[in-house]
PDB file of C-alpha atoms in Angstrom:
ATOM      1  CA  UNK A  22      26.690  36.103  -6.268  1.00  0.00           C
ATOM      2  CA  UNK A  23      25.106  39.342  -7.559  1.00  0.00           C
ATOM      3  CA  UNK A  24      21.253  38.656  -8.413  1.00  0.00           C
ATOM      4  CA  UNK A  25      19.506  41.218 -11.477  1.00  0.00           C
ATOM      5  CA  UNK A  26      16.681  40.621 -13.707  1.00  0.00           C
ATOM      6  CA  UNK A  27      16.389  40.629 -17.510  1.00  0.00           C
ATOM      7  CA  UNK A  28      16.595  44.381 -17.408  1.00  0.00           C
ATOM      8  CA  UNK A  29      19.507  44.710 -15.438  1.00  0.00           C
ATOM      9  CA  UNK A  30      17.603  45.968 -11.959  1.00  0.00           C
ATOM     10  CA  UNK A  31      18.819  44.320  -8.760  1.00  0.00           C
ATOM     11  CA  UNK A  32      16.614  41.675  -7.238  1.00  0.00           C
ATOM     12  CA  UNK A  33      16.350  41.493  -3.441  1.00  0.00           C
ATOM     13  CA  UNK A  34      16.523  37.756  -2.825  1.00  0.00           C
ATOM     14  CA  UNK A  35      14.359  37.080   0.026  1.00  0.00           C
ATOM     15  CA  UNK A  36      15.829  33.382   0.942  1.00  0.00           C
ATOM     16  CA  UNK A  37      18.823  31.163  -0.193  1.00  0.00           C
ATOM     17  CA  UNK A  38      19.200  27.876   0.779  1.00  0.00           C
ATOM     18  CA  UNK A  39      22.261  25.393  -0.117  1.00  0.00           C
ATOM     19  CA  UNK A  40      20.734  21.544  -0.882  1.00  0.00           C
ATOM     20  CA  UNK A  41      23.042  18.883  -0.163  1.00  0.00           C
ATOM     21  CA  UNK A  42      22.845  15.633  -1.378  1.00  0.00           C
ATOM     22  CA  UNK A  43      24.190  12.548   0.095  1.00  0.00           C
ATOM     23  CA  UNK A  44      22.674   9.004  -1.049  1.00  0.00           C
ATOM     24  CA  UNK A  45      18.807   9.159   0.659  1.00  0.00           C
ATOM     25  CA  UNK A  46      20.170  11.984   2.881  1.00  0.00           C
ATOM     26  CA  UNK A  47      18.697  15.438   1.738  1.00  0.00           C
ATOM     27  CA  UNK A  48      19.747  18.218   4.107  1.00  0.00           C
ATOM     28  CA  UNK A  49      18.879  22.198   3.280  1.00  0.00           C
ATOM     29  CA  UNK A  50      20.795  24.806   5.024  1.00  0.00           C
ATOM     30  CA  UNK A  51      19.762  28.672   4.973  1.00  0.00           C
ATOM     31  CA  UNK A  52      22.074  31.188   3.987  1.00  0.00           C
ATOM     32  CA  UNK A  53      22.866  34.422   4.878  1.00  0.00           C
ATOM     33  CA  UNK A  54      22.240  37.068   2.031  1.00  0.00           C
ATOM     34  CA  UNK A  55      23.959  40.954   2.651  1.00  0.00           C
ATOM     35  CA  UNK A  56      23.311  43.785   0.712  1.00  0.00           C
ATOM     36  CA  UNK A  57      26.346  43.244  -1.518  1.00  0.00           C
ATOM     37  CA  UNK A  58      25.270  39.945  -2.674  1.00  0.00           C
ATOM     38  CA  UNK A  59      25.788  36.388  -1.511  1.00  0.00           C
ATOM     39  CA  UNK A  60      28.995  34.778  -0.910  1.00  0.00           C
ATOM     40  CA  UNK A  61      29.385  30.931  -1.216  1.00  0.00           C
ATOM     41  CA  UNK A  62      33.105  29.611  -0.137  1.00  0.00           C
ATOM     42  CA  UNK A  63      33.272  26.210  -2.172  1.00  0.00           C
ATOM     43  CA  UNK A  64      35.708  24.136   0.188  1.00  0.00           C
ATOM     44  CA  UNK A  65      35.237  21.233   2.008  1.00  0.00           C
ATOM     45  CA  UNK A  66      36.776  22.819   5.422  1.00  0.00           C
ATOM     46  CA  UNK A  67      33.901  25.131   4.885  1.00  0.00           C
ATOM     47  CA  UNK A  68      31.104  22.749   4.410  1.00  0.00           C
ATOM     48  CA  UNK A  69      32.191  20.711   7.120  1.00  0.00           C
ATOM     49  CA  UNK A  70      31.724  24.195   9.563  1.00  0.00           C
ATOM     50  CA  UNK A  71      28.562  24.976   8.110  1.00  0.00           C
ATOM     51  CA  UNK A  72      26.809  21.738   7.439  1.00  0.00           C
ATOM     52  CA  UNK A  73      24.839  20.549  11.091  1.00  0.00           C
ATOM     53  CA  UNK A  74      25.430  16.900  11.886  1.00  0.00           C
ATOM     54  CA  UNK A  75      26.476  15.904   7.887  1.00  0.00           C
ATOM     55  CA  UNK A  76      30.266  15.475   9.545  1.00  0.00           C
ATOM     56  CA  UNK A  77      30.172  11.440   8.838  1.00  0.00           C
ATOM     57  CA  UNK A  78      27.923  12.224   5.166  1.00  0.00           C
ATOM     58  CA  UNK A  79      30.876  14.733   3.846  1.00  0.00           C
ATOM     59  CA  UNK A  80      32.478  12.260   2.217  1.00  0.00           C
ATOM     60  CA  UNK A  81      29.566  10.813   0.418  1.00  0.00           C
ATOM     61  CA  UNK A  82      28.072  13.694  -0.957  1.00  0.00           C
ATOM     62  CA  UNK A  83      27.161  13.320  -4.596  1.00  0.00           C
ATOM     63  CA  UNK A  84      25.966  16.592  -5.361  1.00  0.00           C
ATOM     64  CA  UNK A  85      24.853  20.288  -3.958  1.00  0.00           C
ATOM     65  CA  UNK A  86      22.371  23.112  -5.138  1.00  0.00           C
ATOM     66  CA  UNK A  87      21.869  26.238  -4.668  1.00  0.00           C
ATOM     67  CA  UNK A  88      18.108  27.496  -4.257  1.00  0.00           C
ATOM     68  CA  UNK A  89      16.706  31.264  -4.494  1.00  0.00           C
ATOM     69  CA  UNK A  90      13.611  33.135  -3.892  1.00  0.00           C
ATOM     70  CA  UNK A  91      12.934  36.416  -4.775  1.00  0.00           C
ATOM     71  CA  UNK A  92       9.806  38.641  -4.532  1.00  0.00           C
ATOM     72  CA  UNK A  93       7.471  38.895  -7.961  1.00  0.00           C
ATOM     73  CA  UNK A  94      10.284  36.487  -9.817  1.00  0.00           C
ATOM     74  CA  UNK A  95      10.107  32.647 -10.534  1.00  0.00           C
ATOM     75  CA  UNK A  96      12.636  30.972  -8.078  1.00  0.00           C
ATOM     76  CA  UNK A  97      15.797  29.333  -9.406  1.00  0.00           C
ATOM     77  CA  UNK A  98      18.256  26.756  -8.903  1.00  0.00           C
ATOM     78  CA  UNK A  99      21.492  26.296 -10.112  1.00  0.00           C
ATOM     79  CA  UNK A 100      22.605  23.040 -11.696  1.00  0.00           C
ATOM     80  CA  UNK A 101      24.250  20.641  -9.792  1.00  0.00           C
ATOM     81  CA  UNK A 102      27.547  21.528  -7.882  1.00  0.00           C
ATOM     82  CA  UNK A 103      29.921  19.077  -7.139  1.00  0.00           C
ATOM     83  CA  UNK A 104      32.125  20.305  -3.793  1.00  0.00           C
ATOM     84  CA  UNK A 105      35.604  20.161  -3.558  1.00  0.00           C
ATOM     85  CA  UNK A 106      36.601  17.818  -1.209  1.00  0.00           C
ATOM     86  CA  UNK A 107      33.966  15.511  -1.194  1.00  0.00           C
ATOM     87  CA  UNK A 108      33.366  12.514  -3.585  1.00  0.00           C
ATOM     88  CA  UNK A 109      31.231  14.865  -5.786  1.00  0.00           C
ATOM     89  CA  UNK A 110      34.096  16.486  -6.966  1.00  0.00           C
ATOM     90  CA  UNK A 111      35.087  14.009  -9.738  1.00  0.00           C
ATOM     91  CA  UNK A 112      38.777  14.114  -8.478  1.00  0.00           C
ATOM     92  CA  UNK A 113      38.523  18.009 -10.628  1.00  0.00           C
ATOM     93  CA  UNK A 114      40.473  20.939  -9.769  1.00  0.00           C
ATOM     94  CA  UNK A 115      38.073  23.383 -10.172  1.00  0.00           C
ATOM     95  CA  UNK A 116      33.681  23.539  -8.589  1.00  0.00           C
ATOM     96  CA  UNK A 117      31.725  24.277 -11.921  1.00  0.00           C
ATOM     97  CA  UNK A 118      28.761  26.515 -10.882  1.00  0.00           C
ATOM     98  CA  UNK A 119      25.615  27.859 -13.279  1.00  0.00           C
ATOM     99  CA  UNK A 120      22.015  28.866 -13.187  1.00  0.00           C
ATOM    100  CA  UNK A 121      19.415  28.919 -15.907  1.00  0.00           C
ATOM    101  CA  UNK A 122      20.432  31.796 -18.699  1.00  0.00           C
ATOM    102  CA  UNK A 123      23.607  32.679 -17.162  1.00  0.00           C
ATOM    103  CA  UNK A 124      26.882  32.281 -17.531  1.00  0.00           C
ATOM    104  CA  UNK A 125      28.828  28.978 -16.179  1.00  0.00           C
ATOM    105  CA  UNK A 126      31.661  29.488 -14.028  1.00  0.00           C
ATOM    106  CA  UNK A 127      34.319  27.253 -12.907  1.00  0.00           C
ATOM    107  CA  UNK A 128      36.306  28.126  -9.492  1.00  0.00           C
ATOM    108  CA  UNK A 129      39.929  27.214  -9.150  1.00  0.00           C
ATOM    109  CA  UNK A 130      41.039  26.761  -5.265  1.00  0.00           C
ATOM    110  CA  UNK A 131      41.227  29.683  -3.778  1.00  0.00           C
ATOM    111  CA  UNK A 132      39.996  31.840  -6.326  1.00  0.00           C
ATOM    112  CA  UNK A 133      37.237  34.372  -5.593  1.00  0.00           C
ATOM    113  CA  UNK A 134      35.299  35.274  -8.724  1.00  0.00           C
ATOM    114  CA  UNK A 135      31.650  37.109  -8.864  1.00  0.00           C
ATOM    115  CA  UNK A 136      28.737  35.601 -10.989  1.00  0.00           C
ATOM    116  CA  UNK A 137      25.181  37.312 -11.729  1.00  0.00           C
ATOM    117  CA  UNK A 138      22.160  35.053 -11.658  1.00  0.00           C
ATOM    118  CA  UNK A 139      19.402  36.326 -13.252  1.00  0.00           C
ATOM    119  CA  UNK A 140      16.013  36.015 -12.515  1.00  0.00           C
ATOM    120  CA  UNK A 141      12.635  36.352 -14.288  1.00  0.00           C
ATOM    121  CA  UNK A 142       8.897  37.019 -14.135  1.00  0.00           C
ATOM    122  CA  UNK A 143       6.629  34.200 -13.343  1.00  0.00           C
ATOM    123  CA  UNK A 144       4.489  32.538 -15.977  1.00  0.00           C
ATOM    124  CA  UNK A 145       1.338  30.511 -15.938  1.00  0.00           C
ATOM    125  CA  UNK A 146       2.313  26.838 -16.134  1.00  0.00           C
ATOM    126  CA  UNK A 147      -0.084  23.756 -16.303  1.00  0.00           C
ATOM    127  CA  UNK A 148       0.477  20.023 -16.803  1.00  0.00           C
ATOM    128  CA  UNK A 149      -2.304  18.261 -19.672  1.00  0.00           C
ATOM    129  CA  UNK A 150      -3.236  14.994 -19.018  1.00  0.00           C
ATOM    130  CA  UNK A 151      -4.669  12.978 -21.748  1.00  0.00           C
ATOM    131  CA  UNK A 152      -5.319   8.817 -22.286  1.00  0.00           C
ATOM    132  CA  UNK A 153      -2.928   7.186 -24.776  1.00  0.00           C
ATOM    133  CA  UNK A 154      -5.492   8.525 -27.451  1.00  0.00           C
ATOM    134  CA  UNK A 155      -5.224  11.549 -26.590  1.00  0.00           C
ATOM    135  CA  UNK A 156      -8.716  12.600 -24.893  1.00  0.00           C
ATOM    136  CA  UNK A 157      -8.184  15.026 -22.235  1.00  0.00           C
ATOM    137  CA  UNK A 158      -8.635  13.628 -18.609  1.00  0.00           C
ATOM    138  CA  UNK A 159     -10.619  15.407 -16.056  1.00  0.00           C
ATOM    139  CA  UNK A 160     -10.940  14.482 -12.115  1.00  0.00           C
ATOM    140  CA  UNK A 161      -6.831  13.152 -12.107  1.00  0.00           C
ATOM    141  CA  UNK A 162      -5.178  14.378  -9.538  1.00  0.00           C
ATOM    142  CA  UNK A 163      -1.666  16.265  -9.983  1.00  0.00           C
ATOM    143  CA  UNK A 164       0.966  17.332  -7.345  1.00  0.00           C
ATOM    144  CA  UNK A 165       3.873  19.055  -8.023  1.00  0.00           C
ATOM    145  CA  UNK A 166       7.347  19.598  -5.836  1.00  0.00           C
ATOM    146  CA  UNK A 167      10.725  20.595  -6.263  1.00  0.00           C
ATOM    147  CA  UNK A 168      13.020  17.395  -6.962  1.00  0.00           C
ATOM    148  CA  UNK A 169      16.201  16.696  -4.920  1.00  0.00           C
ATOM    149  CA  UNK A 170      16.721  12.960  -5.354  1.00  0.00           C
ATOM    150  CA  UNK A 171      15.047  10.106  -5.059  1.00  0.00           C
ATOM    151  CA  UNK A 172      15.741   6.684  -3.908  1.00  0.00           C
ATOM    152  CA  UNK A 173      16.312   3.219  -5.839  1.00  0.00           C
ATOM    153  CA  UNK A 174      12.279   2.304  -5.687  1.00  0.00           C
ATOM    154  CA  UNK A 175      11.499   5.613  -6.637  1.00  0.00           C
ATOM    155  CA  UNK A 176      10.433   7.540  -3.726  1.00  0.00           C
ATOM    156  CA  UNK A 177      11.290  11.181  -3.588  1.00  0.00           C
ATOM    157  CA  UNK A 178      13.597  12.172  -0.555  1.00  0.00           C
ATOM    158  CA  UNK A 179      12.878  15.428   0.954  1.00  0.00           C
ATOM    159  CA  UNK A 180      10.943  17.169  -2.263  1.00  0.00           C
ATOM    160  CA  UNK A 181       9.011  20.135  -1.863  1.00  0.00           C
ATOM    161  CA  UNK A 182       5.554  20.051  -2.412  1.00  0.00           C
ATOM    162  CA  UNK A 183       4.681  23.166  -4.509  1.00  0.00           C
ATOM    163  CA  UNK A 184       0.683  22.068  -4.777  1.00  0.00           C
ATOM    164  CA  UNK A 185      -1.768  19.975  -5.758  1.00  0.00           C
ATOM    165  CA  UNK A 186      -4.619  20.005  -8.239  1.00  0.00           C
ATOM    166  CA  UNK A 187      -7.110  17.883  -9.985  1.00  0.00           C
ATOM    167  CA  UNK A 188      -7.627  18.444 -13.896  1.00  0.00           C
ATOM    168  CA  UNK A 189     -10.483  20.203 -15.190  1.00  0.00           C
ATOM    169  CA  UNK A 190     -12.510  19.901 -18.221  1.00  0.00           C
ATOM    170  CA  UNK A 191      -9.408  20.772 -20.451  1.00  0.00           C
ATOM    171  CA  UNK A 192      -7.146  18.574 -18.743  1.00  0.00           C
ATOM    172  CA  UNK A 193      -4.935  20.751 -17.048  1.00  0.00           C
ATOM    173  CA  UNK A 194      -3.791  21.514 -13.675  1.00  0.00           C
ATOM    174  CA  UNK A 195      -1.553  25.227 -13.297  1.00  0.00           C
ATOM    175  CA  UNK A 196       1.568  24.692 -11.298  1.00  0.00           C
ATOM    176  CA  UNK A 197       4.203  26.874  -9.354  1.00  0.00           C
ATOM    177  CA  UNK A 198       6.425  28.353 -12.169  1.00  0.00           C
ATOM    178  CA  UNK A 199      10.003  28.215 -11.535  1.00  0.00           C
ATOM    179  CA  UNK A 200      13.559  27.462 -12.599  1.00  0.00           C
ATOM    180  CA  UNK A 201      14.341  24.155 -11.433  1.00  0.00           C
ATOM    181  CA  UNK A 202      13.596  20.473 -11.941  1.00  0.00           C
ATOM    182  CA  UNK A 203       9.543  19.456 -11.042  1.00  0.00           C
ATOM    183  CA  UNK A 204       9.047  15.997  -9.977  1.00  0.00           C
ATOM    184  CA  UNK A 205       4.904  15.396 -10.500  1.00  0.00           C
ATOM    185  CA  UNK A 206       2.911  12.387  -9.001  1.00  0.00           C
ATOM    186  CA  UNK A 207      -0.106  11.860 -11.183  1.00  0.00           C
ATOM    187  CA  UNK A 208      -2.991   9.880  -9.665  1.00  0.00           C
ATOM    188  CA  UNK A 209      -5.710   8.657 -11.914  1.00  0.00           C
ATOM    189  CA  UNK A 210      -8.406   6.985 -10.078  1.00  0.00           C
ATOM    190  CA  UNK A 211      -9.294   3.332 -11.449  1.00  0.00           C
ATOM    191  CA  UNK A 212     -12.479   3.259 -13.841  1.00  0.00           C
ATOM    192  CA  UNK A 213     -14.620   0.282 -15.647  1.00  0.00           C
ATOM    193  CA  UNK A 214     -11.633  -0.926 -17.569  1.00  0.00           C
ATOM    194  CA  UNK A 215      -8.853   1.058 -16.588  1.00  0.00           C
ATOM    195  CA  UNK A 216      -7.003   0.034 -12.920  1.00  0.00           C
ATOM    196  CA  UNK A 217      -5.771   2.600 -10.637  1.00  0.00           C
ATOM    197  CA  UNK A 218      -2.450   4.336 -12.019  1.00  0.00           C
ATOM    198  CA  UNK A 219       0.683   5.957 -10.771  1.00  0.00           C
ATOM    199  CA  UNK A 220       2.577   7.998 -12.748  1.00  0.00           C
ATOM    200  CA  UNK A 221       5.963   9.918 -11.565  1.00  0.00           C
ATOM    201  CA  UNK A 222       7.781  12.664 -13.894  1.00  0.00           C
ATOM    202  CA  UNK A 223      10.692  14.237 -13.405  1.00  0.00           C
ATOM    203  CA  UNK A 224      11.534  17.284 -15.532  1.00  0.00           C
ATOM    204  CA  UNK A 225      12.286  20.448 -15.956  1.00  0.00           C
ATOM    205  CA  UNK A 226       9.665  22.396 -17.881  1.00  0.00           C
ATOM    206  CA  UNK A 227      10.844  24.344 -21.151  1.00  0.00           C
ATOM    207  CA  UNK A 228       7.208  24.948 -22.127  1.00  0.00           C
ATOM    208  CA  UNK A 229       4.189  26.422 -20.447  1.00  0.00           C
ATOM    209  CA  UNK A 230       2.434  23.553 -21.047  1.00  0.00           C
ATOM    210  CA  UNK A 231       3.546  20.180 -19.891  1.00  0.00           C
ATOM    211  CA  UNK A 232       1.570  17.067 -21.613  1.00  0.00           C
ATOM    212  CA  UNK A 233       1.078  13.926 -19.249  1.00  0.00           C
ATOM    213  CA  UNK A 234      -0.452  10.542 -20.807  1.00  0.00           C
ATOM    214  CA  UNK A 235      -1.729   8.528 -18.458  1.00  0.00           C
ATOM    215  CA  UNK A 236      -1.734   4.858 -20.009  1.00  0.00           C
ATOM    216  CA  UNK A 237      -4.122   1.732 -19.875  1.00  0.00           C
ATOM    217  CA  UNK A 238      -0.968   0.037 -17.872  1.00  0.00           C
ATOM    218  CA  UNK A 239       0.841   0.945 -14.707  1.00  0.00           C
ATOM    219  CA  UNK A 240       3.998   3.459 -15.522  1.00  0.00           C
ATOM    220  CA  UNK A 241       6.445   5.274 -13.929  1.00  0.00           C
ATOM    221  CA  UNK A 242       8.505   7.901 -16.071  1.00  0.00           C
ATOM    222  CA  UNK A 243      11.874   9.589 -15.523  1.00  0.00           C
ATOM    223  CA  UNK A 244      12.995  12.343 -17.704  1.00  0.00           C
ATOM    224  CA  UNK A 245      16.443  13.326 -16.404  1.00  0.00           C
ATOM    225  CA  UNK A 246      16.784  16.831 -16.989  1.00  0.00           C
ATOM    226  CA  UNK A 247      20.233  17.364 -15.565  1.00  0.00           C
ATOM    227  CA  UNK A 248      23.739  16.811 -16.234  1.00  0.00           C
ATOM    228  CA  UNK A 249      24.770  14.594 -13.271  1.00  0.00           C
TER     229      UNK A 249
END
């Protein structure tokens, strides 16, 4: 992998991390980045070598990602890869890899082919929370991660948290910009006719702003923002 920015200057990537994704099991393994790049070898004898104590989870694995951070650009992730050699592979013969506006590659076994992720600036991001008439709510409080998985009653496994915030007068609370998928917990306190609410959103922002409505009843929201 060859990393540039929207210009075409080379990006120093300052960490790289591979997520791997078995059932509830989240495990997140550093990688080792050289001047020339960073190379990924997409086999399962390979995983198995690199991957500390996920020996018995191999098998099981339903997905990977690859994670980047770079100095005075917006981190990115690719979209899901699915290993050969594990059951993430679909039975396919080749690992389909891509990041956000690049190019997506698929790698035949043992074929060694070079992709360029591209990176970006950072923007200012917020989330808006409003009622279901749309009035702006103040005082709600907003935390943001990075979204792995999460399990059959909903609880995230192994996100990470990004921030918090409560929403000001306009509504909004800024969050950490980035190329990946956000999952946000939204607490609204309960008030004289309005109980205690919960809301979880999983998404991955195309806007700057992201609108939240907090209801009258108890929700939880998924937006799947994905191909899994």
């Amino acid at each position: 992998l060859d990393f540039q920015d929207g210009e075409g200057q080379r990006v120093e990537v300052i960490h790289a991390t591979l997520v791997l994704v078995a059932g509830a099991y989240v495990d997140k393994s550093p990688l080792e980045i050289s001047d020339k790049g960073l190379d990924l070898t997409l086999d399962s004898s390979w995983l198995n070598e690199h991957w500390p104590g996920g020996k018995s989870r191999i098998k099981n694995m339903e997905q990977a990602y690859l994670y980047l951070k770079a100095r005075g650009y917006a981190s990115i992730c690719s979209s899901p890869i699915h290993w050969m050699g594990t059951e993430s592979d679909r039975m396919g013969k080749n690992v389909v890899i891509s990041f956000p506006r690049g190019k997506t590659l698929a790698v035949s076994k043992g074929e060694k082919v070079s992709l360029t992720v591209n990176f970006r600036k950072p923007v200012d991001r917020f989330v808006k929370v409003s009622d279901g008439k749309g009035k702006v709510l103040s005082g709600v409080r907003v935390r943001s991660y990075i979204y792995w998985s999460k399990d059959e009653d909903g609880n995230l496994n192994s996100a990470d948290l990004l921030g918090e915030g409560i929403s000001d007068e306009s509504g909004r609370v800024p969050v950490i910009d980035g190329d990946f998928t956000y999952a946000l917990k939204i607490t609204h306190k309960a008030t004289p006719g309005h109980p205690a609410e919960n809301v979880l959103i999983i998404k991955r922002f195309e806007n700057k702003e992201y609108p939240v409505t907090v209801r009258d009843e108890p929700l939880v929201e998924t937006v799947k923002s994905q191909d899994e």
